[in-house]
Amino acid sequence: MDDVESVLLSLKEQALAATKRGDGEFYRGYVADDAVAIVPVGVFDKAGIVAAMSAPGGGFQSTSITDTRVKVLNDDTGIVTYVAEFPGRGSVFVTTVYVRRDGQWQGVLYQQTPLRAQA
């Protein structure tokens, strides 16, 4: 299972780097055809995800990623969670569910949950 954990962490890093570059093409292979992204502004399918990640300054422009965790469910399924801080918007919990199909790992679910401001 450690190998799966390493693969999932690498995928997360590749996705974050692609987002910073505005590389929507990366997301065509990274997300599954049946992928869903749930974010504070709406719910997106694969086409919407690719479009958002292709837009200049769009997508996930966080300033820091903390508290990364991986949960391997089996040899073909895993979850990566972390906290992302956005400039001027606060922080969100992020969850990505990955599935390996036909030997290829892809994201099938991405969700952001806003953190409440601490009093």
Short mmCIF file of N, CA and C in Angstrom, two decimals:
data_model
loop_
_atom_site.label_atom_id
_atom_site.label_comp_id
_atom_site.label_asym_id
_atom_site.label_seq_id
_atom_site.Cartn_x
_atom_site.Cartn_y
_atom_site.Cartn_z
N MET A 1 0.81 -1.20 0.00
CA MET A 1 0.00 0.00 0.00
C MET A 1 0.86 1.27 0.00
N ASP A 2 2.09 1.19 0.51
CA ASP A 2 2.95 2.37 0.52
C ASP A 2 3.19 2.90 -0.88
N ASP A 3 3.30 1.99 -1.87
CA ASP A 3 3.50 2.41 -3.25
C ASP A 3 2.31 3.24 -3.73
N VAL A 4 1.10 2.82 -3.39
CA VAL A 4 -0.10 3.57 -3.77
C VAL A 4 -0.06 4.96 -3.14
N GLU A 5 0.33 5.04 -1.89
CA GLU A 5 0.42 6.34 -1.22
C GLU A 5 1.38 7.26 -1.95
N SER A 6 2.53 6.76 -2.35
CA SER A 6 3.51 7.57 -3.07
C SER A 6 2.96 8.06 -4.41
N VAL A 7 2.27 7.18 -5.11
CA VAL A 7 1.68 7.55 -6.40
C VAL A 7 0.65 8.66 -6.21
N LEU A 8 -0.20 8.53 -5.21
CA LEU A 8 -1.24 9.53 -4.99
C LEU A 8 -0.65 10.88 -4.59
N LEU A 9 0.37 10.87 -3.75
CA LEU A 9 1.03 12.12 -3.39
C LEU A 9 1.68 12.78 -4.60
N SER A 10 2.28 11.98 -5.46
CA SER A 10 2.88 12.50 -6.67
C SER A 10 1.83 13.12 -7.59
N LEU A 11 0.70 12.45 -7.73
CA LEU A 11 -0.39 12.99 -8.56
C LEU A 11 -0.87 14.33 -8.02
N LYS A 12 -1.01 14.43 -6.71
CA LYS A 12 -1.43 15.70 -6.10
C LYS A 12 -0.43 16.80 -6.44
N GLU A 13 0.86 16.52 -6.32
CA GLU A 13 1.88 17.53 -6.62
C GLU A 13 1.87 17.91 -8.10
N GLN A 14 1.70 16.92 -8.98
CA GLN A 14 1.62 17.21 -10.41
C GLN A 14 0.43 18.11 -10.72
N ALA A 15 -0.71 17.83 -10.08
CA ALA A 15 -1.91 18.63 -10.32
C ALA A 15 -1.71 20.06 -9.82
N LEU A 16 -1.12 20.22 -8.66
CA LEU A 16 -0.88 21.57 -8.13
C LEU A 16 0.06 22.35 -9.05
N ALA A 17 1.09 21.69 -9.55
CA ALA A 17 2.03 22.36 -10.46
C ALA A 17 1.34 22.74 -11.77
N ALA A 18 0.51 21.85 -12.30
CA ALA A 18 -0.22 22.13 -13.54
C ALA A 18 -1.17 23.31 -13.36
N THR A 19 -1.78 23.39 -12.20
CA THR A 19 -2.70 24.49 -11.92
C THR A 19 -1.96 25.81 -11.89
N LYS A 20 -0.81 25.83 -11.25
CA LYS A 20 -0.02 27.07 -11.20
C LYS A 20 0.41 27.51 -12.59
N ARG A 21 0.62 26.54 -13.49
CA ARG A 21 1.00 26.86 -14.87
C ARG A 21 -0.20 27.21 -15.74
N GLY A 22 -1.42 26.97 -15.26
CA GLY A 22 -2.61 27.14 -16.08
C GLY A 22 -2.69 26.09 -17.17
N ASP A 23 -2.21 24.89 -16.87
CA ASP A 23 -2.11 23.79 -17.83
C ASP A 23 -3.38 22.93 -17.83
N GLY A 24 -4.41 23.43 -18.49
CA GLY A 24 -5.66 22.69 -18.57
C GLY A 24 -5.52 21.36 -19.27
N GLU A 25 -4.58 21.27 -20.20
CA GLU A 25 -4.38 20.00 -20.93
C GLU A 25 -3.98 18.87 -19.98
N PHE A 26 -3.22 19.19 -18.95
CA PHE A 26 -2.86 18.18 -17.97
C PHE A 26 -4.11 17.53 -17.40
N TYR A 27 -5.12 18.36 -17.14
CA TYR A 27 -6.34 17.86 -16.51
C TYR A 27 -7.16 16.94 -17.40
N ARG A 28 -6.97 17.00 -18.71
CA ARG A 28 -7.69 16.08 -19.61
C ARG A 28 -7.35 14.62 -19.29
N GLY A 29 -6.09 14.37 -18.92
CA GLY A 29 -5.69 13.01 -18.56
C GLY A 29 -5.79 12.74 -17.07
N TYR A 30 -5.67 13.78 -16.28
CA TYR A 30 -5.66 13.65 -14.82
C TYR A 30 -7.02 13.30 -14.25
N VAL A 31 -8.08 13.88 -14.80
CA VAL A 31 -9.42 13.59 -14.28
C VAL A 31 -10.12 12.58 -15.19
N ALA A 32 -10.90 11.71 -14.57
CA ALA A 32 -11.66 10.70 -15.30
C ALA A 32 -12.80 11.35 -16.07
N ASP A 33 -13.28 10.65 -17.09
CA ASP A 33 -14.39 11.17 -17.88
C ASP A 33 -15.63 11.42 -17.03
N ASP A 34 -15.80 10.65 -15.96
CA ASP A 34 -16.97 10.80 -15.09
C ASP A 34 -16.66 11.60 -13.82
N ALA A 35 -15.58 12.37 -13.85
CA ALA A 35 -15.16 13.14 -12.68
C ALA A 35 -16.15 14.25 -12.34
N VAL A 36 -16.18 14.57 -11.05
CA VAL A 36 -17.01 15.66 -10.54
C VAL A 36 -16.15 16.49 -9.59
N ALA A 37 -16.26 17.81 -9.72
CA ALA A 37 -15.61 18.73 -8.78
C ALA A 37 -16.69 19.54 -8.10
N ILE A 38 -16.64 19.57 -6.77
CA ILE A 38 -17.61 20.31 -5.97
C ILE A 38 -16.83 21.39 -5.23
N VAL A 39 -17.10 22.63 -5.59
CA VAL A 39 -16.39 23.76 -5.01
C VAL A 39 -17.42 24.81 -4.57
N PRO A 40 -17.01 25.81 -3.79
CA PRO A 40 -17.99 26.78 -3.29
C PRO A 40 -18.81 27.49 -4.37
N VAL A 41 -18.30 27.58 -5.59
CA VAL A 41 -19.03 28.28 -6.66
C VAL A 41 -19.87 27.36 -7.53
N GLY A 42 -19.82 26.04 -7.30
CA GLY A 42 -20.65 25.15 -8.10
C GLY A 42 -20.10 23.75 -8.23
N VAL A 43 -20.78 22.98 -9.08
CA VAL A 43 -20.42 21.59 -9.35
C VAL A 43 -20.04 21.51 -10.83
N PHE A 44 -18.91 20.87 -11.11
CA PHE A 44 -18.38 20.82 -12.47
C PHE A 44 -18.12 19.39 -12.91
N ASP A 45 -18.34 19.13 -14.20
CA ASP A 45 -17.97 17.86 -14.80
C ASP A 45 -16.57 18.01 -15.40
N LYS A 46 -16.11 16.99 -16.11
CA LYS A 46 -14.75 17.03 -16.65
C LYS A 46 -14.53 18.24 -17.55
N ALA A 47 -15.47 18.51 -18.45
CA ALA A 47 -15.30 19.65 -19.35
C ALA A 47 -15.18 20.96 -18.57
N GLY A 48 -15.98 21.11 -17.53
CA GLY A 48 -15.92 22.31 -16.71
C GLY A 48 -14.62 22.42 -15.93
N ILE A 49 -14.12 21.28 -15.47
CA ILE A 49 -12.85 21.26 -14.74
C ILE A 49 -11.72 21.70 -15.66
N VAL A 50 -11.66 21.10 -16.86
CA VAL A 50 -10.60 21.43 -17.81
C VAL A 50 -10.67 22.91 -18.20
N ALA A 51 -11.88 23.41 -18.44
CA ALA A 51 -12.05 24.82 -18.80
C ALA A 51 -11.57 25.73 -17.67
N ALA A 52 -11.96 25.42 -16.44
CA ALA A 52 -11.56 26.25 -15.30
C ALA A 52 -10.05 26.25 -15.12
N MET A 53 -9.43 25.11 -15.30
CA MET A 53 -7.99 25.01 -15.11
C MET A 53 -7.21 25.61 -16.27
N SER A 54 -7.87 25.83 -17.40
CA SER A 54 -7.22 26.44 -18.56
C SER A 54 -7.29 27.96 -18.54
N ALA A 55 -8.21 28.50 -17.74
CA ALA A 55 -8.42 29.95 -17.70
C ALA A 55 -7.25 30.64 -17.01
N PRO A 56 -6.77 31.74 -17.57
CA PRO A 56 -5.69 32.48 -16.92
C PRO A 56 -6.12 32.92 -15.52
N GLY A 57 -5.30 32.60 -14.53
CA GLY A 57 -5.59 32.97 -13.16
C GLY A 57 -6.73 32.19 -12.54
N GLY A 58 -7.25 31.22 -13.26
CA GLY A 58 -8.37 30.45 -12.75
C GLY A 58 -7.91 29.28 -11.92
N GLY A 59 -8.86 28.53 -11.48
CA GLY A 59 -8.53 27.30 -10.78
C GLY A 59 -8.03 27.53 -9.38
N PHE A 60 -7.06 26.76 -9.02
CA PHE A 60 -6.63 26.58 -7.65
C PHE A 60 -5.32 27.31 -7.42
N GLN A 61 -5.39 28.58 -7.08
CA GLN A 61 -4.18 29.37 -6.88
C GLN A 61 -3.94 29.59 -5.39
N SER A 62 -3.65 28.53 -4.69
CA SER A 62 -3.44 28.64 -3.25
C SER A 62 -2.03 29.12 -2.95
N THR A 63 -1.88 29.68 -1.75
CA THR A 63 -0.56 30.14 -1.34
C THR A 63 0.16 29.12 -0.47
N SER A 64 -0.62 28.22 0.13
CA SER A 64 0.03 27.17 0.92
C SER A 64 -0.86 25.94 1.02
N ILE A 65 -0.19 24.81 1.14
CA ILE A 65 -0.85 23.51 1.31
C ILE A 65 -0.30 22.93 2.60
N THR A 66 -1.19 22.54 3.51
CA THR A 66 -0.76 21.96 4.79
C THR A 66 -1.61 20.74 5.11
N ASP A 67 -1.16 20.00 6.09
CA ASP A 67 -1.90 18.88 6.65
C ASP A 67 -2.31 17.85 5.60
N THR A 68 -1.39 17.51 4.71
CA THR A 68 -1.68 16.52 3.67
C THR A 68 -1.76 15.13 4.28
N ARG A 69 -2.80 14.41 3.91
CA ARG A 69 -3.00 13.04 4.38
C ARG A 69 -3.44 12.16 3.23
N VAL A 70 -3.05 10.89 3.28
CA VAL A 70 -3.45 9.92 2.27
C VAL A 70 -4.12 8.75 2.97
N LYS A 71 -5.23 8.32 2.43
CA LYS A 71 -5.92 7.13 2.92
C LYS A 71 -6.05 6.18 1.74
N VAL A 72 -5.33 5.07 1.79
CA VAL A 72 -5.41 4.05 0.74
C VAL A 72 -6.54 3.10 1.11
N LEU A 73 -7.54 3.02 0.25
CA LEU A 73 -8.68 2.14 0.51
C LEU A 73 -8.43 0.73 0.02
N ASN A 74 -7.77 0.61 -1.12
CA ASN A 74 -7.34 -0.68 -1.67
C ASN A 74 -6.31 -0.40 -2.75
N ASP A 75 -5.88 -1.41 -3.48
CA ASP A 75 -4.83 -1.21 -4.47
C ASP A 75 -5.23 -0.29 -5.61
N ASP A 76 -6.53 -0.03 -5.76
CA ASP A 76 -7.01 0.77 -6.89
C ASP A 76 -7.82 2.01 -6.49
N THR A 77 -7.85 2.33 -5.21
CA THR A 77 -8.64 3.48 -4.76
C THR A 77 -7.95 4.15 -3.57
N GLY A 78 -7.91 5.47 -3.60
CA GLY A 78 -7.33 6.20 -2.48
C GLY A 78 -7.87 7.62 -2.41
N ILE A 79 -7.64 8.23 -1.26
CA ILE A 79 -8.12 9.58 -0.99
C ILE A 79 -6.94 10.42 -0.50
N VAL A 80 -6.84 11.63 -1.02
CA VAL A 80 -5.85 12.59 -0.55
C VAL A 80 -6.61 13.80 -0.01
N THR A 81 -6.27 14.22 1.20
CA THR A 81 -6.88 15.42 1.79
C THR A 81 -5.78 16.38 2.22
N TYR A 82 -6.12 17.65 2.24
CA TYR A 82 -5.20 18.67 2.72
C TYR A 82 -5.96 19.96 2.96
N VAL A 83 -5.29 20.93 3.53
CA VAL A 83 -5.84 22.26 3.73
C VAL A 83 -5.11 23.20 2.77
N ALA A 84 -5.88 23.98 2.02
CA ALA A 84 -5.31 24.96 1.10
C ALA A 84 -5.73 26.35 1.53
N GLU A 85 -4.77 27.27 1.51
CA GLU A 85 -5.06 28.66 1.84
C GLU A 85 -5.08 29.47 0.55
N PHE A 86 -6.15 30.24 0.36
CA PHE A 86 -6.29 31.09 -0.82
C PHE A 86 -6.10 32.55 -0.42
N PRO A 87 -5.36 33.31 -1.22
CA PRO A 87 -5.15 34.71 -0.89
C PRO A 87 -6.49 35.47 -0.86
N GLY A 88 -6.76 36.12 0.26
CA GLY A 88 -7.96 36.93 0.39
C GLY A 88 -9.27 36.17 0.54
N ARG A 89 -9.23 34.83 0.49
CA ARG A 89 -10.47 34.05 0.58
C ARG A 89 -10.48 33.08 1.74
N GLY A 90 -9.39 32.95 2.44
CA GLY A 90 -9.35 32.01 3.56
C GLY A 90 -8.89 30.63 3.14
N SER A 91 -9.23 29.66 3.95
CA SER A 91 -8.76 28.29 3.74
C SER A 91 -9.91 27.33 3.48
N VAL A 92 -9.57 26.24 2.81
CA VAL A 92 -10.55 25.18 2.53
C VAL A 92 -9.93 23.83 2.83
N PHE A 93 -10.77 22.89 3.24
CA PHE A 93 -10.37 21.49 3.26
C PHE A 93 -10.54 20.99 1.83
N VAL A 94 -9.60 20.22 1.34
CA VAL A 94 -9.68 19.66 -0.01
C VAL A 94 -9.63 18.14 0.09
N THR A 95 -10.50 17.50 -0.67
CA THR A 95 -10.52 16.05 -0.76
C THR A 95 -10.50 15.67 -2.24
N THR A 96 -9.60 14.77 -2.61
CA THR A 96 -9.61 14.20 -3.95
C THR A 96 -9.65 12.69 -3.82
N VAL A 97 -10.58 12.07 -4.54
CA VAL A 97 -10.68 10.61 -4.58
C VAL A 97 -10.08 10.16 -5.91
N TYR A 98 -9.16 9.21 -5.83
CA TYR A 98 -8.50 8.66 -7.01
C TYR A 98 -8.88 7.20 -7.20
N VAL A 99 -9.03 6.81 -8.47
CA VAL A 99 -9.31 5.42 -8.82
C VAL A 99 -8.35 5.02 -9.94
N ARG A 100 -7.84 3.79 -9.85
CA ARG A 100 -7.00 3.26 -10.93
C ARG A 100 -7.87 2.38 -11.81
N ARG A 101 -7.97 2.77 -13.08
CA ARG A 101 -8.74 2.01 -14.07
C ARG A 101 -7.82 1.70 -15.24
N ASP A 102 -7.81 0.45 -15.64
CA ASP A 102 -6.95 0.03 -16.76
C ASP A 102 -5.51 0.49 -16.55
N GLY A 103 -5.05 0.43 -15.30
CA GLY A 103 -3.67 0.76 -14.98
C GLY A 103 -3.37 2.24 -14.83
N GLN A 104 -4.35 3.11 -15.03
CA GLN A 104 -4.12 4.56 -14.96
C GLN A 104 -4.88 5.16 -13.78
N TRP A 105 -4.15 5.92 -12.97
CA TRP A 105 -4.77 6.64 -11.85
C TRP A 105 -5.39 7.93 -12.36
N GLN A 106 -6.63 8.20 -11.91
CA GLN A 106 -7.30 9.45 -12.26
C GLN A 106 -8.14 9.93 -11.10
N GLY A 107 -8.33 11.23 -11.04
CA GLY A 107 -9.22 11.81 -10.04
C GLY A 107 -10.66 11.64 -10.48
N VAL A 108 -11.50 11.17 -9.57
CA VAL A 108 -12.92 11.01 -9.88
C VAL A 108 -13.80 11.97 -9.08
N LEU A 109 -13.29 12.45 -7.95
CA LEU A 109 -14.05 13.41 -7.14
C LEU A 109 -13.08 14.39 -6.50
N TYR A 110 -13.41 15.66 -6.61
CA TYR A 110 -12.64 16.73 -5.98
C TYR A 110 -13.64 17.59 -5.23
N GLN A 111 -13.36 17.88 -3.97
CA GLN A 111 -14.27 18.72 -3.19
C GLN A 111 -13.50 19.69 -2.33
N GLN A 112 -14.00 20.93 -2.26
CA GLN A 112 -13.48 21.94 -1.34
C GLN A 112 -14.57 22.26 -0.32
N THR A 113 -14.18 22.27 0.94
CA THR A 113 -15.09 22.66 2.01
C THR A 113 -14.47 23.85 2.74
N PRO A 114 -15.11 25.03 2.66
CA PRO A 114 -14.53 26.20 3.33
C PRO A 114 -14.41 25.99 4.84
N LEU A 115 -13.29 26.45 5.38
CA LEU A 115 -13.09 26.43 6.83
C LEU A 115 -13.71 27.69 7.42
N ARG A 116 -14.33 27.55 8.54
CA ARG A 116 -14.84 28.72 9.24
C ARG A 116 -13.68 29.48 9.87
N ALA A 117 -13.81 30.78 9.92
CA ALA A 117 -12.79 31.60 10.58
C ALA A 117 -12.78 31.26 12.07
N GLN A 118 -11.60 31.12 12.61
CA GLN A 118 -11.46 30.83 14.04
C GLN A 118 -11.65 32.11 14.85
N ALA A 119 -12.47 32.03 15.89
CA ALA A 119 -12.74 33.21 16.73
C ALA A 119 -11.64 33.41 17.73
#
